[in-house]
Every structure is written in C-alpha cells, then in structure tokens.
Amino acid sequence: MSGEDTLRGYRGFVRRKLEEAGVRVWSMVRVTTSGATYEGILLPRSELGNGNHIVLKLKTGYNVGVKVTEETVIEEIGYSPGHYVLPEKKVEFKPGKPLVSMIGTGGTVASRLDYRTGAVIPAFTPQELFSAVPELEEICNLEMISLFEIFSEDMQPEYWVRIAEKVAEEINRGVDGVIIAHGTDTMHFTSAALSFMLKNLPVPVILVGSQRSSDRPSSDAAMNLISSALVAAKSDIAEVVVCMHGSSSDDYNIIHRGTRVRKMHTSRRDAFRTIGDIPLGVVAKGVIRMLRSDYKRRSEHRKVTVDSKLDPKVVLLYTYPGMQPDIVENVVNADYHGIVLAGTGLGHCPRAIIPSLKRAIKDGVAVAMTSQCLYGFVGMNVYERGRDLLSLGVIPCGNMLPETAYVKLIYVLGHTRDINEVREMMTHNMCGELTSGEPYNAYLILQGGLESAAEK
C-alpha cells in the first residue's frame, strides 16, 4: 500500500539501524547481539514502548524483545509481506461507563494472528483491542499504556517499582480500575510486590495474562481480558488481584488475592490457584460472585501512594538432600542481605548447612523459613531441627508462600536492616500473605468449592 510505514512503531536509533540493514516489518531477520543470535520475523510494535528494542516472532511461536546497540548486527534473510489484521474499530467515549487503564508489560494477551506469516500481532490501541475483543466495549471505556515489553522471567524489582508508579499515576488521575497485562511465569511475584508497595488503594488492580496465545483456538486470552475488565470496572474490590481461568473449560475465572496466588501448572489454562485459602471470588457468565467478605473495598476518599523502598539483595533457596554449605557461604560472600529458605516439611534443612546459616545470621543476613510443601504452616517448635534453627535466629514465616516471602523480604529490607524490626515485619500480616488458619476446603483443587460456586 502506497505510503504504508514499513517499520511500524519503530523510531529513533533502532529505526535507523533497521533502515541501514534494509529490513522491513515482516522481514525474516538474523540478529546478533551480546554474543547471542536470534532468527525470526520482525513484527510491528507499539510506538509507546521502550524504543531500544525490536520485536521478533521466533520459530517456536513466541515473541521476543531484543535490545539493539551499536554493536548489534541485523541482516535480512527473507521476506514475506504480512497483513496487519487488527482493524481499528471506531470507539467513542461513553459517558457513564467506568474508565479503566490497561498497562502492558509484555506478552500478547490481546492479539490476532496473521495467517500468512504466523505472527501474533498484539493490540496496541483501544480501537484495536475492541476489535480483537469486542465485548470489552460494553463493559468500560478503556485506555491503553505500553510500559515495556519483556518476558516475565526477565522481570526485576526495579520493574515492579515502575509498574507500581504507573498504576498509582493512573488511579490518582481518576480511573475506576487498572488492568496489568503480564506474562504468566512470574505474575505471582509481581502481584505480591504490588500488594506490598501500593498503599491505600481505592480501586481494584488486576493482573491478567494468557496461558495460550491468541492465535490458538483454545486460547484463554479473551475470556481472561473480559473477566478482568469486569472486575476492574464493576467490582467493589480495592486490592491487587490476579484474574485467570478457574477450570480447563471456558466457564469461569477466579479472582485471586495477590499474595496468596501461585502458578501451579506449566500449560493448563487454570494454572493459577489460591494456595491455602479461599479465592476472593469468581466471574461466571458476566457476573462477579464474591466468595468471602474480608477484602478491602472501593473508596473514592482514599488516595493511593507507592512505597517503593526495596532491597533486591535477597535470594530464595530450596533445601534438599545433599545440600552443601558452600551454597549459603557463596550467598553471604556475595554480600546478600536476606535469604528465604523453602524448607522441607515443617521448615527444616540439612544439618550440613546450619553452620553456614549461623555465620550468615551473625553477619547480619536475615534468614526466613517457608515450606516447599506450599500448603500448611511451618512448625519449627515441633522437631529438634526446627528448634535449632529458631535458636540461631531463623525467622518462621507461617504459611506464607516461598515466592511471596522472597518478595516481602525484599520489601522489608528496603525499610530496615535491624533484625528485630525485620522479624517483626516478616511475621506481621500486611496484605493477606499470612493467615491464622487454612480452611479445610482450600487444599489443592477444591478452591473453596468453586465448581458449585460458578454454577449458582
């Protein structure tokens, strides 16, 4: 088409590099940078994202962002013109409908397939998103923000801060809810981090993703987006939550508290589960049904703030038979400030690493204990090994999930290195990460009887 931008979304230095290499969107390219080589289709990208990256569709079907520097070598190895298949549907602001912001951090939770190239094209604007998922237009007025584009396994604590600050900015300008599009692998880390950092929330903040990309007939993307939009626009929740499929069918979504949720399957659409507790609610057939009453509710009188003081010098270590003390020694020698142990059973570890833990604590390293069982509480007064660890100064973390404890210790150490204050903060429930007990029907797949709840 005459006048068509052959490098849609690219600008500045990266655009010049692509032009110098003679490549266009839909070119098959080979990119060599920092000792790694990638081959894939150059995709169009959001103009609002990080301008230092290009987006490639790999042969595996995944999209990847590749940082471009002066040393990066880009060459075209083929070309097959694609067709941008996300028509922009005309969208008018509808007075009276809630205003929701959707912040993109990576992934293709809302997209369409270009069948000629096999490329999944993400929706970049509200017009494109409403074209991909037209049901959203009936739920809310939607504004989209592309914050950055990364794989969720590349998430860093500094990115949690950027997300939190953008969420607060959107809420304080008056939106009724915020949706965060996020890769699923580390979504539960980010939901925990935002739970600790976002103070005095007046509206819901929902993390959403898709286990299966939008080009697959079994994709969960559209339903997850619709349910998340309903929660953002119409629920009375004022917490950080995750909203994902509740079963392998398209019958309902679960609303999980951000500090009690975990990804429990590599590929199932209902991979996310509330662990050791009952989920906050379900979304079924366009209706939100709350399963519990002990959650924070909306209030137009609150103003959110961001508590972004973090100390990323924390490690999460799983204990195991044969674990050697040099693992802990290396952590201490590398000047880490905190260790979260995912211990066996009630919170145990091999005798071999106890001297190393003793040295770590003596050197001012905070050591906290969780259970790799995930369900249940650490009980370090029951057996001799647990009592030995307590006497060293290891902090018991109740039924806090290992990943949540890791995030919380990063947050706590950002505020204090005083071990007594660290102990007080780690053992004090801040936002649902610790509970006083576990309901009998909160174990494994029961999820508080969700099958029956979704049918009502």
Coordinates of C-alpha atoms in Angstrom, one line a residue:
M1 CA 0.0 0.0 0.0
S2 CA 1.3 3.4 -1.0
G3 CA 2.6 5.4 1.9
E4 CA 2.5 2.5 4.3
D5 CA 5.0 2.6 7.1
T6 CA 7.3 -0.3 6.5
L7 CA 8.7 -0.1 10.1
R8 CA 5.5 0.4 12.0
G9 CA 6.2 1.5 15.6
Y10 CA 10.0 1.8 15.3
R11 CA 11.7 5.1 15.8
G12 CA 15.0 6.8 16.6
F13 CA 18.2 4.9 16.8
V14 CA 16.6 1.5 16.3
R15 CA 14.7 2.6 13.2
R16 CA 17.9 3.9 11.7
K17 CA 19.6 0.6 12.4
L18 CA 16.8 -1.3 10.7
E19 CA 16.8 1.1 7.7
E20 CA 20.6 0.7 7.3
A21 CA 20.1 -3.1 7.3
G22 CA 17.5 -2.8 4.6
V23 CA 14.9 -4.7 6.6
R24 CA 11.1 -4.1 6.9
V25 CA 8.4 -5.3 9.2
W26 CA 7.7 -8.9 8.2
S27 CA 11.3 -9.5 7.1
M28 CA 12.9 -12.7 8.3
V29 CA 15.9 -11.4 10.0
R30 CA 19.0 -12.7 11.8
V31 CA 20.0 -10.5 14.8
T32 CA 23.4 -10.9 16.6
T33 CA 23.9 -9.0 19.8
S34 CA 25.8 -9.6 23.0
G35 CA 27.1 -13.0 21.8
A36 CA 23.6 -14.3 21.1
T37 CA 21.9 -14.8 17.7
Y38 CA 18.2 -14.7 17.1
E39 CA 16.2 -15.5 13.9
G40 CA 12.6 -14.5 13.4
I41 CA 10.1 -12.3 11.7
L42 CA 10.3 -8.6 12.5
L43 CA 7.0 -7.6 13.9
P44 CA 5.3 -4.2 14.1
R45 CA 5.4 -2.8 17.6
S46 CA 3.8 -0.2 19.9
E47 CA 5.1 3.3 19.5
L48 CA 4.8 3.8 23.2
G49 CA 7.1 1.1 24.4
N50 CA 10.8 1.0 25.0
G51 CA 12.4 2.4 21.9
N52 CA 15.6 0.4 22.2
H53 CA 14.1 -3.0 21.3
I54 CA 12.9 -4.8 18.3
V55 CA 10.2 -7.5 18.4
L56 CA 10.8 -10.8 16.7
K57 CA 8.4 -13.7 16.1
L58 CA 10.6 -16.8 16.7
K59 CA 10.1 -20.2 15.1
T60 CA 8.9 -21.5 18.4
G61 CA 5.9 -19.2 18.1
Y62 CA 6.9 -16.9 20.9
N63 CA 7.5 -13.2 20.6
V64 CA 10.8 -11.8 22.0
G65 CA 12.1 -8.3 22.5
V66 CA 15.8 -7.9 21.5
K67 CA 17.8 -4.9 22.7
V68 CA 19.6 -3.1 19.9
T69 CA 23.0 -1.4 20.4
E70 CA 25.7 0.0 18.1
E71 CA 27.3 -3.4 18.0
T72 CA 24.1 -5.3 17.1
V73 CA 24.2 -6.8 13.6
I74 CA 20.9 -7.1 11.7
E75 CA 20.5 -8.8 8.4
E76 CA 17.6 -9.8 6.3
I77 CA 17.4 -13.5 5.3
G78 CA 13.9 -13.5 3.7
Y79 CA 10.7 -11.5 3.3
S80 CA 7.1 -12.5 3.1
P81 CA 4.7 -9.5 3.2
G82 CA 2.3 -9.8 6.1
H83 CA -1.1 -8.3 6.6
Y84 CA -1.9 -6.3 9.7
V85 CA -5.2 -7.9 10.7
L86 CA -6.3 -5.8 13.6
P87 CA -8.7 -3.3 12.1
E88 CA -9.2 -0.3 14.3
K89 CA -12.8 -0.2 15.4
K90 CA -14.2 3.2 15.9
V91 CA -14.6 3.8 19.6
E92 CA -16.4 6.7 21.3
F93 CA -16.1 7.6 24.9
K94 CA -19.3 6.6 26.6
P95 CA -20.3 8.8 29.5
G96 CA -21.5 6.8 32.5
K97 CA -19.3 3.8 31.7
P98 CA -16.3 3.2 34.0
L99 CA -12.8 4.3 32.9
V100 CA -10.2 1.5 33.0
S101 CA -6.5 1.8 32.2
M102 CA -4.7 -1.3 30.8
I103 CA -0.9 -1.3 31.3
G104 CA 1.1 -3.6 29.0
T105 CA 4.4 -5.1 30.3
G106 CA 4.8 -7.7 27.5
G107 CA 3.1 -10.7 26.0
T108 CA 0.2 -11.0 23.6
V109 CA -2.8 -11.4 25.8
A110 CA -4.8 -9.4 23.2
S111 CA -3.9 -10.1 19.7
R112 CA -4.8 -11.6 16.3
L113 CA -3.0 -14.0 14.0
D114 CA -1.5 -13.1 10.6
Y115 CA -2.0 -16.4 9.0
R116 CA 0.5 -15.7 6.2
T117 CA 3.4 -15.1 8.4
G118 CA 2.3 -16.9 11.6
A119 CA 2.9 -13.8 13.6
V120 CA 0.7 -12.9 16.5
I121 CA 0.1 -9.2 16.4
P122 CA -0.6 -7.5 19.7
A123 CA -3.3 -4.9 20.1
F124 CA -1.7 -1.6 20.6
T125 CA -4.7 0.8 20.9
P126 CA -8.2 0.7 22.4
Q127 CA -9.6 0.6 18.9
E128 CA -7.5 -2.5 18.0
L129 CA -8.3 -4.1 21.4
F130 CA -12.0 -3.6 21.0
S131 CA -11.7 -5.1 17.5
A132 CA -10.0 -8.2 19.0
V133 CA -12.3 -8.5 22.0
P134 CA -15.5 -6.5 21.1
E135 CA -17.1 -7.5 24.4
L136 CA -14.9 -5.0 26.2
E137 CA -16.6 -2.0 24.7
E138 CA -19.8 -2.9 26.5
I139 CA -18.0 -3.0 29.9
C140 CA -15.9 0.1 30.1
N141 CA -14.1 3.0 28.5
L142 CA -10.5 1.7 28.0
E143 CA -7.2 3.4 27.8
M144 CA -4.0 1.5 27.0
I145 CA -0.4 2.2 28.1
S146 CA 2.6 0.2 26.8
L147 CA 5.0 0.5 29.7
F148 CA 7.6 -2.0 28.5
E149 CA 7.8 -5.3 26.6
I150 CA 9.7 -8.1 28.3
F151 CA 9.4 -11.8 29.1
S152 CA 8.1 -12.1 32.6
E153 CA 11.1 -14.3 33.6
D154 CA 13.2 -11.2 32.9
M155 CA 11.2 -9.1 35.4
Q156 CA 13.3 -7.2 38.0
P157 CA 12.4 -5.5 41.3
E158 CA 13.1 -2.1 39.5
Y159 CA 10.3 -3.0 37.0
W160 CA 7.9 -3.7 39.9
V161 CA 8.6 -0.1 41.0
R162 CA 7.9 1.2 37.5
I163 CA 4.6 -0.7 37.3
A164 CA 3.6 0.5 40.8
E165 CA 4.3 4.1 40.0
K166 CA 2.3 3.9 36.7
V167 CA -0.6 2.3 38.5
A168 CA -0.7 5.0 41.1
E169 CA -0.4 7.7 38.5
E170 CA -3.4 6.3 36.6
I171 CA -5.5 5.8 39.8
N172 CA -4.7 9.3 41.1
R173 CA -5.9 10.8 37.8
G174 CA -9.3 9.2 38.4
V175 CA -9.6 5.8 36.6
D176 CA -12.0 3.3 38.1
G177 CA -9.6 0.3 37.9
V178 CA -6.3 -0.8 36.4
I179 CA -5.5 -3.9 34.4
I180 CA -1.9 -5.1 34.1
A181 CA -1.2 -7.4 31.1
H182 CA 1.7 -9.6 32.3
G183 CA 3.4 -12.8 31.3
T184 CA 2.2 -15.8 33.4
D185 CA 5.5 -17.2 34.6
T186 CA 6.2 -14.6 37.3
M187 CA 2.8 -13.0 37.6
H188 CA 2.5 -14.1 41.2
F189 CA 5.8 -12.4 42.1
T190 CA 4.6 -9.1 40.6
S191 CA 1.2 -9.4 42.2
A192 CA 2.8 -9.8 45.6
A193 CA 5.2 -6.9 45.0
L194 CA 2.4 -4.6 44.0
S195 CA 0.4 -5.7 47.1
F196 CA 3.2 -4.6 49.4
M197 CA 4.0 -1.4 47.5
L198 CA 0.6 0.1 46.7
K199 CA -0.7 1.6 49.8
N200 CA -4.3 2.9 50.4
L201 CA -5.7 1.5 47.2
P202 CA -9.1 3.0 46.4
V203 CA -9.9 0.7 43.3
P204 CA -9.0 -2.7 42.0
V205 CA -5.7 -3.6 40.3
I206 CA -5.9 -6.8 38.3
L207 CA -3.1 -8.7 36.7
V208 CA -4.0 -10.8 33.7
G209 CA -2.3 -12.9 31.1
S210 CA -2.9 -15.9 28.9
Q211 CA -1.5 -19.4 29.1
R212 CA -2.2 -20.0 25.4
S213 CA -1.6 -17.3 22.9
S214 CA -4.4 -15.7 21.0
D215 CA -3.6 -17.5 17.7
R216 CA -4.7 -20.8 19.2
P217 CA -8.3 -22.0 19.2
S218 CA -8.0 -22.9 22.9
S219 CA -6.7 -19.5 23.9
D220 CA -7.8 -18.2 27.3
A221 CA -6.9 -14.6 26.4
A222 CA -10.2 -13.1 25.5
M223 CA -12.1 -14.6 28.5
N224 CA -9.4 -13.5 30.9
L225 CA -9.5 -10.0 29.5
I226 CA -13.3 -9.8 29.7
S227 CA -13.4 -11.1 33.3
S228 CA -10.6 -8.7 34.3
A229 CA -12.4 -5.8 32.8
L230 CA -15.5 -6.7 34.7
V231 CA -13.5 -6.8 38.0
A232 CA -11.7 -3.5 37.2
A233 CA -14.9 -1.7 36.2
K234 CA -17.6 -3.1 38.4
S235 CA -16.3 -5.0 41.4
D236 CA -16.1 -3.4 44.8
I237 CA -12.6 -4.7 45.4
A238 CA -9.7 -2.4 46.3
E239 CA -6.8 -4.8 46.3
V240 CA -4.2 -6.3 43.9
V241 CA -5.6 -9.5 42.4
V242 CA -4.9 -12.0 39.7
C243 CA -7.8 -12.9 37.4
M244 CA -7.3 -16.1 35.4
H245 CA -9.2 -19.2 34.2
G246 CA -10.7 -21.3 37.0
S247 CA -11.1 -24.5 35.0
S248 CA -9.9 -26.1 31.8
S249 CA -13.2 -25.0 30.2
D250 CA -14.5 -21.5 29.4
D251 CA -17.0 -21.4 32.3
Y252 CA -15.5 -19.1 34.9
N253 CA -12.5 -17.1 36.1
I254 CA -11.1 -16.9 39.6
I255 CA -10.2 -13.7 41.5
H256 CA -7.1 -14.5 43.5
R257 CA -5.6 -12.3 46.2
G258 CA -2.2 -11.1 45.0
T259 CA -0.2 -12.5 47.9
R260 CA -1.9 -16.0 48.1
V261 CA -1.8 -16.9 44.4
R262 CA 0.7 -19.2 42.6
K263 CA 1.1 -20.6 39.1
M264 CA 0.7 -24.4 39.6
H265 CA 0.9 -25.8 36.1
T266 CA 3.1 -25.2 33.1
S267 CA 0.4 -25.2 30.5
R268 CA -3.1 -25.7 31.8
R269 CA -5.4 -22.7 31.4
D270 CA -6.4 -23.0 35.0
A271 CA -2.8 -22.9 36.2
F272 CA -3.3 -20.2 38.8
R273 CA -4.5 -21.3 42.3
T274 CA -5.1 -19.6 45.6
I275 CA -2.9 -21.6 48.0
G276 CA -4.0 -22.4 51.5
D277 CA -7.0 -20.1 51.4
I278 CA -10.3 -19.4 49.6
P279 CA -10.1 -17.1 46.5
L280 CA -11.8 -13.7 46.7
G281 CA -14.4 -14.5 44.1
V282 CA -15.3 -15.9 40.7
V283 CA -16.5 -14.3 37.5
A284 CA -19.0 -16.5 35.6
K285 CA -21.4 -15.6 32.8
G286 CA -20.6 -11.9 33.2
V287 CA -21.4 -11.9 36.9
I288 CA -19.0 -11.3 39.8
R289 CA -19.7 -13.5 42.8
M290 CA -17.6 -12.9 45.9
L291 CA -16.7 -15.9 48.0
R292 CA -15.6 -14.1 51.1
S293 CA -16.2 -10.7 52.8
D294 CA -12.8 -10.0 54.3
Y295 CA -11.4 -7.9 51.5
K296 CA -10.7 -4.2 51.1
R297 CA -13.5 -2.3 49.3
R298 CA -13.5 0.7 46.9
S299 CA -13.5 4.1 48.4
E300 CA -13.3 7.4 46.5
H301 CA -11.9 9.0 49.6
R302 CA -8.6 7.2 49.5
K303 CA -5.5 8.3 47.6
V304 CA -3.0 5.6 46.6
T305 CA 0.7 6.1 47.4
V306 CA 3.7 4.0 46.4
D307 CA 6.1 2.7 49.0
S308 CA 9.0 1.7 46.6
K309 CA 11.8 1.2 49.0
L310 CA 13.2 -2.2 48.0
D311 CA 16.4 -4.1 48.7
P312 CA 16.9 -6.7 45.8
K313 CA 19.9 -8.4 47.6
V314 CA 17.7 -11.4 48.6
V315 CA 17.8 -15.0 47.4
L316 CA 15.3 -17.8 47.5
L317 CA 16.9 -21.2 48.2
Y318 CA 15.1 -24.5 48.2
T319 CA 16.6 -27.0 50.6
Y320 CA 17.2 -30.6 49.5
P321 CA 19.1 -33.8 50.5
G322 CA 22.8 -33.4 49.8
M323 CA 22.7 -29.6 50.0
Q324 CA 26.2 -28.3 50.8
P325 CA 27.2 -25.3 53.0
D326 CA 29.1 -23.6 50.2
I327 CA 25.8 -22.6 48.6
V328 CA 24.9 -20.4 51.7
E329 CA 28.6 -19.3 52.0
N330 CA 28.6 -18.0 48.4
V331 CA 25.4 -16.0 49.1
V332 CA 27.0 -14.4 52.2
N333 CA 30.3 -13.7 50.4
A334 CA 28.4 -12.0 47.6
D335 CA 27.0 -9.6 50.2
Y336 CA 23.4 -10.6 50.1
H337 CA 21.2 -9.2 52.8
G338 CA 18.5 -11.8 53.0
I339 CA 17.9 -15.5 52.4
V340 CA 14.4 -17.1 52.2
L341 CA 14.6 -20.8 52.7
A342 CA 11.9 -23.1 51.2
G343 CA 12.5 -25.8 53.7
T344 CA 11.2 -29.4 53.8
G345 CA 8.1 -30.3 55.7
L346 CA 7.5 -28.0 58.8
G347 CA 10.5 -25.9 57.9
H348 CA 13.7 -28.0 58.0
C349 CA 17.0 -28.0 56.3
P350 CA 20.1 -30.4 56.2
R351 CA 22.4 -30.3 59.2
A352 CA 25.3 -29.6 56.8
I353 CA 24.2 -26.0 56.2
I354 CA 23.4 -25.0 59.8
P355 CA 27.0 -23.6 60.4
S356 CA 26.7 -21.5 57.3
L357 CA 23.3 -20.2 58.3
K358 CA 24.8 -19.4 61.8
R359 CA 27.5 -17.4 60.1
A360 CA 25.1 -15.7 57.8
I361 CA 22.9 -14.5 60.7
K362 CA 25.9 -13.4 62.7
D363 CA 27.0 -11.3 59.7
G364 CA 23.6 -9.6 59.7
V365 CA 21.9 -11.6 57.0
A366 CA 18.1 -12.0 57.6
V367 CA 17.2 -15.7 57.1
A368 CA 13.5 -16.6 56.8
M369 CA 11.9 -20.0 56.6
T370 CA 8.9 -21.1 54.5
S371 CA 7.8 -24.6 53.5
Q372 CA 8.2 -26.0 50.0
C373 CA 5.0 -28.0 50.7
L374 CA 3.2 -24.8 49.9
Y375 CA 0.2 -25.8 51.9
G376 CA 0.3 -25.7 55.7
F377 CA 2.3 -23.8 58.2
V378 CA 6.0 -24.0 59.2
G379 CA 6.1 -25.5 62.7
M380 CA 9.7 -25.1 63.9
N381 CA 8.9 -25.9 67.5
V382 CA 7.9 -29.5 66.7
Y383 CA 11.2 -31.2 66.0
E384 CA 14.7 -30.7 67.1
R385 CA 16.0 -29.4 63.8
G386 CA 13.4 -26.7 63.7
R387 CA 14.1 -25.6 67.3
D388 CA 17.8 -25.5 66.4
L389 CA 17.1 -23.1 63.6
L390 CA 14.9 -20.9 65.8
S391 CA 17.7 -20.7 68.3
L392 CA 20.0 -19.4 65.5
G393 CA 17.6 -16.7 64.7
V394 CA 15.8 -18.1 61.6
I395 CA 12.5 -16.2 61.1
P396 CA 9.5 -18.6 60.8
C397 CA 7.1 -17.3 58.1
G398 CA 3.9 -19.2 59.0
N399 CA 2.0 -20.2 55.8
M400 CA 3.5 -17.5 53.6
L401 CA 4.3 -18.8 50.2
P402 CA 8.1 -19.0 49.4
E403 CA 7.8 -16.6 46.4
T404 CA 5.7 -14.2 48.5
A405 CA 8.2 -14.4 51.3
Y406 CA 11.0 -13.6 48.9
V407 CA 9.2 -10.5 47.6
K408 CA 8.2 -9.4 51.1
L409 CA 11.8 -9.7 52.4
I410 CA 13.0 -7.5 49.5
Y411 CA 10.3 -5.0 50.6
V412 CA 11.1 -5.3 54.4
L413 CA 14.9 -5.0 53.9
G414 CA 14.3 -1.9 51.9
H415 CA 13.0 -0.3 55.1
T416 CA 15.3 -1.7 57.7
R417 CA 18.3 -4.0 58.3
D418 CA 17.6 -4.2 62.1
I419 CA 17.0 -7.9 62.6
N420 CA 14.4 -7.4 65.3
E421 CA 12.4 -5.0 63.1
V422 CA 12.8 -7.4 60.2
R423 CA 11.4 -10.2 62.3
E424 CA 8.5 -8.1 63.4
M425 CA 7.6 -7.1 59.9
M426 CA 8.1 -10.5 58.4
T427 CA 5.8 -12.2 60.9
H428 CA 3.1 -9.4 60.8
N429 CA 0.4 -9.8 58.2
M430 CA 0.4 -6.8 55.9
C431 CA -1.9 -7.7 53.0
G432 CA -3.2 -11.2 53.3
E433 CA 0.1 -13.0 52.9
L434 CA -0.2 -14.6 56.3
T435 CA -3.4 -16.2 57.6
S436 CA -4.4 -17.5 61.0
G437 CA -5.6 -20.8 59.6
E438 CA -6.3 -22.7 56.5
P439 CA -9.9 -23.6 55.6
Y440 CA -10.5 -27.4 55.1
N441 CA -11.7 -26.8 51.5
A442 CA -8.7 -24.6 50.5
Y443 CA -6.4 -27.6 49.7
L444 CA -5.3 -28.4 46.1
I445 CA -8.1 -28.4 43.5
L446 CA -11.0 -27.7 45.9
Q447 CA -10.6 -23.9 45.9
G448 CA -13.4 -23.5 48.3
G449 CA -16.0 -25.4 46.3
L450 CA -15.6 -23.3 43.2
E451 CA -17.3 -25.8 40.9
S452 CA -20.6 -25.3 42.7
A453 CA -20.0 -21.6 43.2
A454 CA -19.6 -21.0 39.5
E455 CA -22.9 -22.7 38.7
K456 CA -25.0 -20.6 41.0

